[in-house]
Coordinates of C-alpha atoms in Angstrom, one line a residue:
M966 CA 0.0 0.0 0.0
R967 CA 1.0 3.5 -0.6
D968 CA -1.0 6.3 1.0
G969 CA -3.5 3.8 2.0
V970 CA -4.1 2.5 -1.5
L971 CA -3.3 -1.1 -2.4
I972 CA -1.2 -1.4 -5.6
T973 CA -2.3 -4.2 -7.8
D974 CA -1.6 -3.1 -11.3
D975 CA 2.3 -3.2 -11.3
V976 CA 4.1 -5.8 -9.3
A977 CA 7.4 -3.8 -9.2
D978 CA 5.6 -0.8 -7.9
A979 CA 3.8 -3.0 -5.3
A980 CA 7.1 -4.5 -4.2
R981 CA 8.7 -1.0 -3.9
A982 CA 5.7 0.3 -1.8
S983 CA 5.9 -2.8 0.4
L984 CA 9.6 -2.4 1.1
E985 CA 9.2 1.3 1.7
N986 CA 6.6 0.4 4.3
V987 CA 8.9 -2.2 5.9
A988 CA 11.6 0.5 6.0
V989 CA 9.3 2.9 7.8
I990 CA 8.2 0.2 10.3
L991 CA 11.9 -0.6 11.0
E992 CA 12.8 3.0 11.4
A993 CA 10.1 3.4 14.1
A994 CA 11.8 0.5 15.9
H995 CA 15.2 2.3 15.6
A996 CA 16.3 -0.2 13.0
S997 CA 16.9 -0.3 9.2
L998 CA 16.8 -2.6 6.3
A999 CA 20.4 -3.5 7.1
D1000 CA 19.0 -5.3 10.2
V1001 CA 16.8 -7.6 8.2
V1002 CA 17.9 -11.2 8.4
K1003 CA 15.1 -13.0 6.5
V1004 CA 12.5 -12.0 3.9
T1005 CA 9.6 -14.1 2.7
I1006 CA 7.9 -13.0 -0.5
F1007 CA 4.5 -14.3 -1.4
L1008 CA 3.7 -13.9 -5.1
K1009 CA 0.4 -14.4 -6.8
D1010 CA 2.3 -15.2 -10.0
M1011 CA 5.8 -16.6 -10.0
G1012 CA 6.3 -15.1 -13.4
D1013 CA 6.7 -11.8 -11.5
F1014 CA 9.8 -13.0 -9.7
A1015 CA 12.4 -11.2 -11.9
A1016 CA 10.6 -7.8 -11.5
V1017 CA 10.4 -8.3 -7.7
N1018 CA 13.9 -9.5 -7.5
A1019 CA 15.2 -6.3 -9.2
V1020 CA 13.3 -4.2 -6.7
Y1021 CA 14.6 -6.3 -3.8
G1022 CA 18.2 -5.5 -5.0
E1023 CA 17.4 -1.8 -4.8
F1024 CA 16.5 -2.0 -1.1
F1025 CA 18.9 -4.5 0.6
P1026 CA 22.6 -4.2 0.9
N1027 CA 25.0 -7.0 0.1
P1028 CA 25.2 -9.5 1.7
Y1029 CA 21.5 -9.9 1.2
P1030 CA 19.3 -11.3 3.9
A1031 CA 18.1 -14.9 3.5
R1032 CA 15.0 -15.1 1.3
S1033 CA 12.2 -17.4 0.4
C1034 CA 9.8 -16.8 -2.5
I1035 CA 6.5 -18.7 -2.6
Q1036 CA 3.7 -18.6 -5.2
V1037 CA 0.3 -18.6 -3.5
A1038 CA -3.2 -19.1 -4.9
G1039 CA -4.4 -15.8 -3.6
L1040 CA -3.7 -13.0 -1.2
P1041 CA -6.0 -10.7 0.9
L1042 CA -7.7 -7.9 -1.2
D1043 CA -6.4 -9.7 -4.4
A1044 CA -2.9 -8.3 -3.8
V1045 CA -0.2 -9.3 -6.2
L1046 CA 2.4 -9.8 -3.5
E1047 CA 3.0 -9.8 0.2
I1048 CA 6.4 -9.3 1.9
E1049 CA 7.3 -10.4 5.4
A1050 CA 10.6 -9.3 6.9
L1051 CA 12.3 -10.4 10.1
A1052 CA 15.0 -8.1 11.6
Y1053 CA 17.5 -8.6 14.4
V1054 CA 17.7 -5.5 16.6
Q1055 CA 19.8 -5.3 19.7

C-alpha cells in the first residue's frame, strides 16, 4: 500500500511500496533494512519473480538477507504480493 491505496496493477511498484513500508516500520523501531535477516515474499504469479527480485536488490545491501519466495493461490484484497521481513535488533 502507498498512501492507504493497495497497488495491484504493477508488481514492481507494489514491491517497492511494500519495502518502503517495511523500512518505515523498522525506522520506528530504531532499525533499518540492514538489520533484516530473513525476507519471505508471497507472489500471486511466480512469473513476476524477476521484477520483484530487481526491486529487492534496490533496497537491501549486500550481503543480502536470507530469502524465500513462494507462489500462492491468492492474497488478501487480491494483492499481487505480500512481503514479510524479520529483523534482528539489539
